[in-house]
Short mmCIF file of C-alpha atoms and ligand atoms in Angstrom, two decimals:
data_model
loop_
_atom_site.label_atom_id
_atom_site.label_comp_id
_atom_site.label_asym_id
_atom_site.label_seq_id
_atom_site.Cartn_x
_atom_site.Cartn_y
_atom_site.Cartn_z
CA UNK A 1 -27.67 -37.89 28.46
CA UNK A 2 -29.21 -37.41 24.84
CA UNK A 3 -27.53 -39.76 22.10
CA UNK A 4 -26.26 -37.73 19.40
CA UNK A 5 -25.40 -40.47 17.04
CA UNK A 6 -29.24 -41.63 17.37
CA UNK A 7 -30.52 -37.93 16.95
CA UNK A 8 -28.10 -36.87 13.81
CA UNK A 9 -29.64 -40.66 12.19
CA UNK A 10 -27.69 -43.12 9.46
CA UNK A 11 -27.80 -40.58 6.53
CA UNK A 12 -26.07 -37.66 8.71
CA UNK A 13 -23.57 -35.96 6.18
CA UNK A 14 -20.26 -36.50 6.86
CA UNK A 15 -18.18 -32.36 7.76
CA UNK A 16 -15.65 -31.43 5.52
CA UNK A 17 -14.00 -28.02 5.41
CA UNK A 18 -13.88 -26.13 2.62
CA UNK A 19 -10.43 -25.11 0.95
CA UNK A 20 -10.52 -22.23 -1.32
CA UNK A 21 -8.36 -22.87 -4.65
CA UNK A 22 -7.58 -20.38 -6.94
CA UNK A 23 -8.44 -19.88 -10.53
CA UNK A 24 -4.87 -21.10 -11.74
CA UNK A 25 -1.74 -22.43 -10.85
CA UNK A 26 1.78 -22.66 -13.04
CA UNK A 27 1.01 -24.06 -16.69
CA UNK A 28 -2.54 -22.91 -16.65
CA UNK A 29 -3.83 -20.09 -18.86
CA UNK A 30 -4.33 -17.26 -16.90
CA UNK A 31 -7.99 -16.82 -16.32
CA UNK A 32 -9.75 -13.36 -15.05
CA UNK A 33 -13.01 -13.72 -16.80
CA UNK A 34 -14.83 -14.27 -13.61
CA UNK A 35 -13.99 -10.67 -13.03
CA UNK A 36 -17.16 -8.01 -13.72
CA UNK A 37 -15.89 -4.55 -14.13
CA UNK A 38 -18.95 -2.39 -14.50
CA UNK A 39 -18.11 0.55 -17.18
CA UNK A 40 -15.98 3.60 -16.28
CA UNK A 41 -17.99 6.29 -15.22
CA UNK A 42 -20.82 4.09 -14.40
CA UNK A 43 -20.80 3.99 -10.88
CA UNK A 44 -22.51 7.17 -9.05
CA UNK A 45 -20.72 9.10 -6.53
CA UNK A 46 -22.63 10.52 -4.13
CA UNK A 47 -22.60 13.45 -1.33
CA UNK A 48 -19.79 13.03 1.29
CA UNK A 49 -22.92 13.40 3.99
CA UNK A 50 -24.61 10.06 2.57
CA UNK A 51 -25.35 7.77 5.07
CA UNK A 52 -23.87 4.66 4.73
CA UNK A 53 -26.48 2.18 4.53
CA UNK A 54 -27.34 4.09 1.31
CA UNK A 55 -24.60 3.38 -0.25
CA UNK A 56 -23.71 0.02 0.28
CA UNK A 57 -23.83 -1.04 -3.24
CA UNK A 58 -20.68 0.54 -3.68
CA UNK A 59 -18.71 -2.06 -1.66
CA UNK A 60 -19.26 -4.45 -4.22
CA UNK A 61 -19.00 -2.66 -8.11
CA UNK A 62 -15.89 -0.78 -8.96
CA UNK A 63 -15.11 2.76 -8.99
CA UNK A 64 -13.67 3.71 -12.60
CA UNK A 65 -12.52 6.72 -14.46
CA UNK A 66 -10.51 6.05 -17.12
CA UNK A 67 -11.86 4.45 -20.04
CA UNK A 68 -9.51 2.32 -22.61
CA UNK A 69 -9.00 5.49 -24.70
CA UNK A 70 -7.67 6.82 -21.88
CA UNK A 71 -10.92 9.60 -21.71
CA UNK A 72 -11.26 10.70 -18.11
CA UNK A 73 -15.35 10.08 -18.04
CA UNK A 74 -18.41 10.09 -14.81
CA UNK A 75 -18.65 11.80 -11.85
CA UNK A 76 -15.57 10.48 -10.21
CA UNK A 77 -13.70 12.39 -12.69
CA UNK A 78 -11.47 15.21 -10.23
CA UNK A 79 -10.65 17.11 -13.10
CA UNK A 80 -7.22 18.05 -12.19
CA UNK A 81 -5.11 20.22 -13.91
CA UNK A 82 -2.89 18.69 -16.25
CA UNK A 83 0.58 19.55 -14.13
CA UNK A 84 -0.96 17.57 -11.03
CA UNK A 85 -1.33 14.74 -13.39
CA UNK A 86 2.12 14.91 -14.86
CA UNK A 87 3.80 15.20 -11.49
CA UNK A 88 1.92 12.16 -10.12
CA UNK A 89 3.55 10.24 -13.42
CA UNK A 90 6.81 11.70 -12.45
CA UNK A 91 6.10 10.24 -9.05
CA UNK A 92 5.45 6.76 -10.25
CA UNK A 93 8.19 6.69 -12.90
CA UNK A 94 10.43 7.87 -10.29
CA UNK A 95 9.11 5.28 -7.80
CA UNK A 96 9.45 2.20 -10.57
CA UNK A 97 13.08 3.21 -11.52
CA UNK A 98 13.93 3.28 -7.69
CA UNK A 99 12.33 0.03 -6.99
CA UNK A 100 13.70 -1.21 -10.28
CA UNK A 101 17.36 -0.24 -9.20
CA UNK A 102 17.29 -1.55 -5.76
CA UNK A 103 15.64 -4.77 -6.61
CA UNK A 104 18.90 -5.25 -8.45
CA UNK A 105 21.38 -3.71 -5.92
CA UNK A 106 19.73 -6.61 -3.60
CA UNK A 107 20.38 -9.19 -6.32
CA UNK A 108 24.00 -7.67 -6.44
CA UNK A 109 24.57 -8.52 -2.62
CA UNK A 110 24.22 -4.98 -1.40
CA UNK A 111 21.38 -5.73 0.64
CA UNK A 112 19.34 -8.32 1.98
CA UNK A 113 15.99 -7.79 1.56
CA UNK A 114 14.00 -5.42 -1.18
CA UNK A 115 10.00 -4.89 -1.95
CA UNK A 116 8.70 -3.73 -4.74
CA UNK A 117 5.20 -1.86 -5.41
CA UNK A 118 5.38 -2.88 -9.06
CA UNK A 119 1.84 -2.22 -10.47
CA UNK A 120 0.58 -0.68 -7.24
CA UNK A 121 1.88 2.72 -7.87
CA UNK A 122 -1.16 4.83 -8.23
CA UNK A 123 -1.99 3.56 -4.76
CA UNK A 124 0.05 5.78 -2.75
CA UNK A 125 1.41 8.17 -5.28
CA UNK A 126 -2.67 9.12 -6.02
CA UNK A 127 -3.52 8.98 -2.78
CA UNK A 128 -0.40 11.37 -1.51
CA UNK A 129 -1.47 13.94 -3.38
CA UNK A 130 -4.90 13.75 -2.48
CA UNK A 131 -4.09 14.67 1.25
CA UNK A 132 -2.44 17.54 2.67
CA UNK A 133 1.31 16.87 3.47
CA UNK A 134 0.69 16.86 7.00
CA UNK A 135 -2.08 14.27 7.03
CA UNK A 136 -0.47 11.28 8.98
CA UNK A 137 0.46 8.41 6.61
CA UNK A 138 0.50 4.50 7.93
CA UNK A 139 1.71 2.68 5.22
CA UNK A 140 2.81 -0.95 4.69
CA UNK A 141 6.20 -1.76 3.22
CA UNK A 142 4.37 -1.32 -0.58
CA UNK A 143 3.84 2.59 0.06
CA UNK A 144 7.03 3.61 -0.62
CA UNK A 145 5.45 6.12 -2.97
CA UNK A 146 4.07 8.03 -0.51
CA UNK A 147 7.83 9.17 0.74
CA UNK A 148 8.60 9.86 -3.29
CA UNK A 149 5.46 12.08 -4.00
CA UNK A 150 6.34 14.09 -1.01
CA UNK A 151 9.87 14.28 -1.86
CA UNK A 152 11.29 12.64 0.48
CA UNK A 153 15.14 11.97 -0.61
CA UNK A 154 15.89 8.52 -2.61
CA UNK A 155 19.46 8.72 -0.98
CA UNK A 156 18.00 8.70 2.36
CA UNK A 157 15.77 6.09 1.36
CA UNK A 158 18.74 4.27 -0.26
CA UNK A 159 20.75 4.57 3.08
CA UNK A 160 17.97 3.05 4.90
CA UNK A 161 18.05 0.33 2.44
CA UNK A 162 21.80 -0.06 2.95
CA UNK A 163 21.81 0.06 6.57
CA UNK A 164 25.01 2.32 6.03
CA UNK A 165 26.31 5.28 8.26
CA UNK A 166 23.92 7.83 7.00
CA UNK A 167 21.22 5.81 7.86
CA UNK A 168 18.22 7.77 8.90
CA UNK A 169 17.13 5.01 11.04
CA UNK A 170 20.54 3.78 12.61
CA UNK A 171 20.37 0.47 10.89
CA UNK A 172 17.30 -0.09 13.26
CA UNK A 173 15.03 -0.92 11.26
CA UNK A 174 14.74 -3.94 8.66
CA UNK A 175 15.72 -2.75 4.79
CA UNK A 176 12.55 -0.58 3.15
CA UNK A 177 11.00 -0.35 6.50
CA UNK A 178 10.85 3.56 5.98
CA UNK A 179 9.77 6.01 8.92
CA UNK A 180 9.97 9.97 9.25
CA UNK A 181 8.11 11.77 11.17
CA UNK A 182 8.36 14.93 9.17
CA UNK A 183 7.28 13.55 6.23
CA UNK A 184 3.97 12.52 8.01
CA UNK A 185 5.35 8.62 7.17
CA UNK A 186 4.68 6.51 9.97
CA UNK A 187 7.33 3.65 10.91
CA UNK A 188 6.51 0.76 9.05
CA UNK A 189 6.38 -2.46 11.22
CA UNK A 190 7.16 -5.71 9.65
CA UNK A 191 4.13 -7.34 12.20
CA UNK A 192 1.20 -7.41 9.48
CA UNK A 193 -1.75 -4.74 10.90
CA UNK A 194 -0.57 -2.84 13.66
CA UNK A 195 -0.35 0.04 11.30
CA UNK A 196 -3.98 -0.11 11.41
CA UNK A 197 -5.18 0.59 15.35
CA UNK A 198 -2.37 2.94 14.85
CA UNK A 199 -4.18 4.96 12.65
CA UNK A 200 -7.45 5.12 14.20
CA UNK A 201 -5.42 5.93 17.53
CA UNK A 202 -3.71 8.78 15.97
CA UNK A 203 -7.17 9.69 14.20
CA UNK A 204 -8.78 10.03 17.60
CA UNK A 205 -5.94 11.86 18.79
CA UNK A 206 -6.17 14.73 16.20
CA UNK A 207 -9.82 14.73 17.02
CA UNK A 208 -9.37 14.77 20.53
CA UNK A 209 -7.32 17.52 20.41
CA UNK A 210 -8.97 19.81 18.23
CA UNK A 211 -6.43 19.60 15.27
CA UNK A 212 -7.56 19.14 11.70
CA UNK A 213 -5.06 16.59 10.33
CA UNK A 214 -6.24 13.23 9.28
CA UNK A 215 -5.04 10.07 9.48
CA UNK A 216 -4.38 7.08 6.44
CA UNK A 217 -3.62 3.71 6.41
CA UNK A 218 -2.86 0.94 4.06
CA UNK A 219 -3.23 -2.50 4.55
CA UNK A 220 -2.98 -5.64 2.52
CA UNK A 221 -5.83 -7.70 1.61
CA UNK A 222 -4.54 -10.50 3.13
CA UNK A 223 -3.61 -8.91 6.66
CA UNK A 224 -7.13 -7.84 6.84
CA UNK A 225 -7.37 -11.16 8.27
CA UNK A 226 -5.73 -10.11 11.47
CA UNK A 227 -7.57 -8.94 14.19
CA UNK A 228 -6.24 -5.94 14.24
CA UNK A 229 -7.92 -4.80 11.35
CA UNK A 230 -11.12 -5.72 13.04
CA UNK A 231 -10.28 -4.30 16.23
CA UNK A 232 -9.18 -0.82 13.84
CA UNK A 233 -12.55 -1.12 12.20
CA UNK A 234 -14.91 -0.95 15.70
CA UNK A 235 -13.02 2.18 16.77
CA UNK A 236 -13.04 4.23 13.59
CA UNK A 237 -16.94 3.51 13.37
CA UNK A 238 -17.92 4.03 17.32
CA UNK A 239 -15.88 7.25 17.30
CA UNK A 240 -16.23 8.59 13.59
CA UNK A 241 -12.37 8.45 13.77
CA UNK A 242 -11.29 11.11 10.83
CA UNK A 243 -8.95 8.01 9.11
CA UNK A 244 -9.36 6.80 5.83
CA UNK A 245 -8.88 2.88 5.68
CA UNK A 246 -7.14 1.61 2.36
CA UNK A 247 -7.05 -1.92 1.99
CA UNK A 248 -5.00 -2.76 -0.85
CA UNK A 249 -6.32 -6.16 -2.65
CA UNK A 250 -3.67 -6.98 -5.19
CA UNK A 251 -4.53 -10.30 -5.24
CA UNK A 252 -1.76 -12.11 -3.32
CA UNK A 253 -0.49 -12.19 0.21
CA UNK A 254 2.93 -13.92 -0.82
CA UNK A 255 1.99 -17.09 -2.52
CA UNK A 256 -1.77 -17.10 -0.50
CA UNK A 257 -4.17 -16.03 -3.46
CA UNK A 258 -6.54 -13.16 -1.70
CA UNK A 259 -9.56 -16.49 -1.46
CA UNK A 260 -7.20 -17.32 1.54
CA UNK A 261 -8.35 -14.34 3.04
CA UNK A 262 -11.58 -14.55 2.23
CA UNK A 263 -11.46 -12.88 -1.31
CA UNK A 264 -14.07 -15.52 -2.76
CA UNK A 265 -17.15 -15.05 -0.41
CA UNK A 266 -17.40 -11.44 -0.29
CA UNK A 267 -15.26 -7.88 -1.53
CA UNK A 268 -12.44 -7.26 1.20
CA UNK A 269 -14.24 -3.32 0.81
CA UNK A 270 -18.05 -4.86 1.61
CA UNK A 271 -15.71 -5.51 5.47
CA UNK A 272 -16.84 -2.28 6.23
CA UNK A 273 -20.79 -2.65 5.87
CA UNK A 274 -20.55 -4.42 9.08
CA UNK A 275 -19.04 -1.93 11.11
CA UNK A 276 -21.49 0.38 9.60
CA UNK A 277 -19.15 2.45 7.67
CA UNK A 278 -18.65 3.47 3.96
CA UNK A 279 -17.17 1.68 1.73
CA UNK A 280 -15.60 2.21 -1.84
CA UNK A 281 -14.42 0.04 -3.89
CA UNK A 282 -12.28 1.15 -6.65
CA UNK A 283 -9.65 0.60 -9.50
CA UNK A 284 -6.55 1.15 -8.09
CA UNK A 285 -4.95 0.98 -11.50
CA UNK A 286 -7.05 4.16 -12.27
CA UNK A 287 -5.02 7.00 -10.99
CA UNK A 288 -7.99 8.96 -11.10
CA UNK A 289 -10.18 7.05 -9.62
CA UNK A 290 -7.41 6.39 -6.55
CA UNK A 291 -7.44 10.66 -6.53
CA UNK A 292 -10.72 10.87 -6.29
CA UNK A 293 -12.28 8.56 -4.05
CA UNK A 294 -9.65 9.52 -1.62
CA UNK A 295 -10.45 13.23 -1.56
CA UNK A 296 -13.73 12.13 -1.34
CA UNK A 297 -12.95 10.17 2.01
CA UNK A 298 -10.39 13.16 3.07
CA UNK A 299 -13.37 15.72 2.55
CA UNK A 300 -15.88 13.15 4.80
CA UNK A 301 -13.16 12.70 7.63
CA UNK A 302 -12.49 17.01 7.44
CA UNK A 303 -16.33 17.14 7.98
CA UNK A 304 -16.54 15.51 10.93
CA UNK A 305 -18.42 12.52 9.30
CA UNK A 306 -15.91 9.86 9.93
CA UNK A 307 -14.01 7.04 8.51
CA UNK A 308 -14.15 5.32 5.27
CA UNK A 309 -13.22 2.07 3.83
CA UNK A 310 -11.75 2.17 0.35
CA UNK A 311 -10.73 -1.66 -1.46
CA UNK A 312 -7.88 -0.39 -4.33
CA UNK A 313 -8.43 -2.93 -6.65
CA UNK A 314 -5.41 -4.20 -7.96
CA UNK A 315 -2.64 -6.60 -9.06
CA UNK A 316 0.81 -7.33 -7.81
CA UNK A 317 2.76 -7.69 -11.03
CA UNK A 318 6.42 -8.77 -9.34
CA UNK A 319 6.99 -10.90 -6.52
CA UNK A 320 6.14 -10.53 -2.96
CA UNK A 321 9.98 -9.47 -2.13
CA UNK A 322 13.47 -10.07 -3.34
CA UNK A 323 12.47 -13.63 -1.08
CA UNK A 324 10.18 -14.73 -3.39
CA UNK A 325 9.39 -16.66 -6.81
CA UNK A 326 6.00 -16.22 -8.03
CA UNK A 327 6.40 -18.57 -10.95
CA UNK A 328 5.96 -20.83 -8.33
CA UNK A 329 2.63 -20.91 -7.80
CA UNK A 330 0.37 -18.71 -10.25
CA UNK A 331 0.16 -18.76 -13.91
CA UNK A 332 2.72 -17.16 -15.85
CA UNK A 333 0.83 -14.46 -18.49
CA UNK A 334 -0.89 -12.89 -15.14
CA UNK A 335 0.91 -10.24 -15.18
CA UNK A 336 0.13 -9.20 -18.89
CA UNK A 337 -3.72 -10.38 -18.69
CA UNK A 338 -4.85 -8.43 -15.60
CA UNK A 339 -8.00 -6.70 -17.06
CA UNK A 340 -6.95 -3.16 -15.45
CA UNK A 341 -3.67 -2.47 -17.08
CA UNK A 342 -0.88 -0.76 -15.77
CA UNK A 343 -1.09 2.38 -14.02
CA UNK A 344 1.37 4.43 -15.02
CA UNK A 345 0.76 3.18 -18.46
CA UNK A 346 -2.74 4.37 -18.04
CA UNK A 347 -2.35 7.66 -17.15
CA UNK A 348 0.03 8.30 -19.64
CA UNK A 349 -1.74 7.56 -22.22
CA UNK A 350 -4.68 9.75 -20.59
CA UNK A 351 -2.47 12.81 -20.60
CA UNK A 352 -1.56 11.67 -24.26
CA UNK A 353 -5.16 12.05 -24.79
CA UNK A 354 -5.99 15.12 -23.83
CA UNK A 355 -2.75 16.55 -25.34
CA UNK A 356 -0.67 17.39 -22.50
CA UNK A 357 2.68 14.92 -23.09
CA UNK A 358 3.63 12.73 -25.65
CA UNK A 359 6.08 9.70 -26.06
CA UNK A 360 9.05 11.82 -26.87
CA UNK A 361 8.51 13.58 -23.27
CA UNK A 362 7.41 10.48 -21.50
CA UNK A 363 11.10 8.55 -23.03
CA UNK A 364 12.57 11.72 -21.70
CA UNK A 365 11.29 11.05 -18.07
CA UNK A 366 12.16 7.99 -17.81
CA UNK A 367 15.60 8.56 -18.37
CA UNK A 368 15.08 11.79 -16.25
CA UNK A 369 14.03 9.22 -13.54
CA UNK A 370 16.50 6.83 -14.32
CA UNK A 371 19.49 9.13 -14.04
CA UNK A 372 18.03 10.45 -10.64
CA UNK A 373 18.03 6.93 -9.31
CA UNK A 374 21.49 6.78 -10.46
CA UNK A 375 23.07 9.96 -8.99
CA UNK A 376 21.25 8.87 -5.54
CA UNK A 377 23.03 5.24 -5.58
CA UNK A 378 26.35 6.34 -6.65
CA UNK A 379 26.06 8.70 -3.58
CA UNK A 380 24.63 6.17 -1.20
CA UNK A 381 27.13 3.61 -1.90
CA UNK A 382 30.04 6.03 -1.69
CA UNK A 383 28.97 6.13 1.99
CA UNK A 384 28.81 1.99 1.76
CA UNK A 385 26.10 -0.74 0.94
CA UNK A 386 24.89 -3.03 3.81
CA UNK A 387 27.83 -4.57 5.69
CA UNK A 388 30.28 -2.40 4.30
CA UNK A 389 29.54 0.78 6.37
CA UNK A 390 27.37 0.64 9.35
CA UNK A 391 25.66 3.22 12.25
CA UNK A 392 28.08 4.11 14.77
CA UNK A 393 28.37 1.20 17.54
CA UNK A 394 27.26 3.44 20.28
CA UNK A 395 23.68 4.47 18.70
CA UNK A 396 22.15 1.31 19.84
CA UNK A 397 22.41 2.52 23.30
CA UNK A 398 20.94 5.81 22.28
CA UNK A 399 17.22 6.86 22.22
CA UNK A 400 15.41 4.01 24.37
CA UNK A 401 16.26 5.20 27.98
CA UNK A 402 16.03 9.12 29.40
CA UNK A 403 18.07 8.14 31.69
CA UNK A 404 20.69 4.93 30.63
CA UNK A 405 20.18 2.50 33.53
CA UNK A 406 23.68 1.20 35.06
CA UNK A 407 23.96 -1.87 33.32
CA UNK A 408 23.77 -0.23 30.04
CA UNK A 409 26.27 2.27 31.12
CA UNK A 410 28.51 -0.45 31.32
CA UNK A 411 28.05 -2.00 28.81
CA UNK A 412 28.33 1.04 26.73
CA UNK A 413 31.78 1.29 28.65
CA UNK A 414 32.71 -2.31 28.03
CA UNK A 415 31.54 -1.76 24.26
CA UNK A 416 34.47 1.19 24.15
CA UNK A 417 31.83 3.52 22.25
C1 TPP B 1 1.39 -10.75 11.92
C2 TPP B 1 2.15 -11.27 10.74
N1 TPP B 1 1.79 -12.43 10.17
C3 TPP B 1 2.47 -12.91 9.10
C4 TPP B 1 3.55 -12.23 8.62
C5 TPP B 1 4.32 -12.79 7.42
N2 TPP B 1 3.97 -12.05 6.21
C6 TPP B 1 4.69 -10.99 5.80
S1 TPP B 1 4.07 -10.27 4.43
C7 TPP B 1 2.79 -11.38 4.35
C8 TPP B 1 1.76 -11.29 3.28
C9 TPP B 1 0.91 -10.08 3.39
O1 TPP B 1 0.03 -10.00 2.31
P1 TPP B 1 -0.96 -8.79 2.12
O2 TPP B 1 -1.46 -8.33 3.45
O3 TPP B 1 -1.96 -9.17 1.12
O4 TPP B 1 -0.03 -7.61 1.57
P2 TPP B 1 0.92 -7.58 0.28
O5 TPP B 1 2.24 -8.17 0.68
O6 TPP B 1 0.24 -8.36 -0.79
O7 TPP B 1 1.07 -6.15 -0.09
C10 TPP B 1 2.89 -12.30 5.40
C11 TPP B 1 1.95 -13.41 5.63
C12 TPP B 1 3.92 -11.02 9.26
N3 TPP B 1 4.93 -10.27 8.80
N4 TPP B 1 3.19 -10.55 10.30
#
């Protein structure tokens, strides 16, 4: 037997594991100057046939289109017409006065549970309108503006929330965990990932059969450290799966900053260099930059030339969930010092630039917004709030079984539903 204490020798350095620590913690200044944003406009954007070992550079800069005038500039621009850009600020006004409201309605005892996308917005509501309506969403519980910018009711969403009688999910589901099946929304699992293989699955399916819908998912930065992602990943590359892969990097997986994940050593986009795939990385503050990089994937998966990674790039300005207390653990001024701004903040003043809205008409949409989210509660709550009205009894022996075996039969009987 070989002595490994006399091979290693007296000067053999003791192991330690490294534990990643993030920039700051409660009472310190917050601190993003490690942060290099290349310029807007600066990065190139190349043909949707590139091969991806040509463009692997683009895992690690930062895909930008807005500039701090608010100037749409570079090759990423997608020049949209200016009503596309005011209904995708409707969209995320409407989605922040929902969240806003329900937040509270949670804090009011009406539910138990609420998530906000605060700061995220342009993620979904961008990327929605980027795909056709019957591309096949697979969100996590922070997409709920995918179900607004396809207009999807906020008094179904509301009874979903509520658990109530109208629920469109018959109080099966957790509060925000969203699903329909018309509005191409997939049912959102509260198991961190699955959505993932789900996509790719579906993906292949829709190739398999000859249709041309695609497939998109969302996942958080720090669930890409499931295996599921990983698993997702292999699939999407050995079959050119038509899916687009989001993974949403807003810093924080509850109080976990995103090093936890692995945020420090490399981008959470560059994940995709292994599997030989492209990857973008981009501002997901940018609503133009969300637009365009995701038609850009859309028009790569339509071609037949596969999947693509995109890392959206930004910052989770509220707590995790209604569960949570971020003063906790990270500095307090985040919020106001993340060096991408605020997306609907941006694009506003982008349409502001180029003349098509003002403040007068953006005050005017909020309380547009406001008063929608209103109408929808008062009408959701005359139905009941969580507790106070639920599904019918006999629903939960509904939907699982073709046939209901005898046991359930009688306990449906026993049950008097
Ligand atoms: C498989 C699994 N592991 C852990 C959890 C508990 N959990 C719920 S949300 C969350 C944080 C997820 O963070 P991230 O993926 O970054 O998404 P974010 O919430 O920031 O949008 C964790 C650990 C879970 N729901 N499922």
């Amino acid at each position: 037997m070989v002595d490994t204490a006399l091979k290693r020798g007296r000067n053999a350095v003791v192991l330690s594991l490294h534990i990643p620590e993030p920039e700051g913690r409660p009472g310190d200044p917050a601190d993003f100057s490690k942060i290099k944003l290349p310029e807007p406009g600066e990065v190139r954007r190349p043909p949707i046939e590139v091969e991806p070992a040509e463009i692997r550079d683009l895992a690690f800069t930062l895909i930008r289109v807005l500039d701090r005038e608010g100037r749409a500039v570079g090759p990423w621009d997608p020049r949209l017409p200016a009503e596309t850009l005011r209904q995708g600020l409707r969209h995320m006004v409407l989605t922040r006065a929902y969240d806003d409201r329900m937040y509270r309605a949670q804090r009011q005892g009406k539910t138990s549970f609420y998530m906000k996308c605060t700061g995220e917005e342009a993620v979904a509501i961008a990327a929605a309108q980027a795909l056709e309506f019957d591309d096949m969403c697979f969100p996590t519980y922070r997409q709920q503006g995918l179900l607004v910018a396809r207009g999807y009711a906020l008094v179904d969403m509301m009874h979903q929330v509520y658990s109530n009688a109208r629920d469109p999910l018959k109080g099966r589901q957790l509060p925000i965990m969203y699903s329909s099946r018309q509005f191409g929304f997939f049912s959102i699992s509260g198991n961190l990932g699955t959505q993932y293989g789900q996509a790719v699955g579906w993906a292949m399916a829709s190739a398999y059969k000859g249709d041309s819908r695609i497939a998109a998912a969302w996942i958080g930065e720090g669930a890409t450290a499931e295996g599921d992602f990983h698993n997702a990943l292999t699939f999407a590359s050995v079959y050119r799966a038509p899916v687009i892969l989001n993974i949403v990097n807003n810093q924080y997986a509850i109080s976990a900053f995103h090093g936890i994940a692995g945020g420090q050593r490399s981008t959470f986009a560059s994940r995709g260099i292994g599997y030989g795939l492209p990857a973008l990385r981009v501002d997901g503050n940018d609503y133009l930059a969300v637009y365009a990089a995701t038609a850009w994937a859309a028009e790569r998966a339509r071609s037949n030339l596969g999947a693509t990674v995109i890392e959206l790039y930004t910052y989770r300005a509220e707590g995790h969930s209604t569960s949570d207390d971020p003063s906790r653990y990270r500095p307090q001024e985040e919020r106001e010092r993340w060096p991408l701004g605020d997306p609907i903040n941006r694009l506003k003043q982008h349409l502001i630039a180029i003349g098509a809205w003002s403040e007068a008409q953006h005050k005017a949409l909020e309380a547009e917004c406001a008063e929608a989210v209103r109408a929808a509660l008062k009408e959701a709550e005359s139905v009941g709030t969580l507790g106070q009205s639920r599904p019918s009894a006999k629903e939960m022996f509904e939907d699982v079984y073709k046939e209901m075996p005898w046991h359930l039969r009688r306990q449906r009987q026993e049950a008097g539903v």
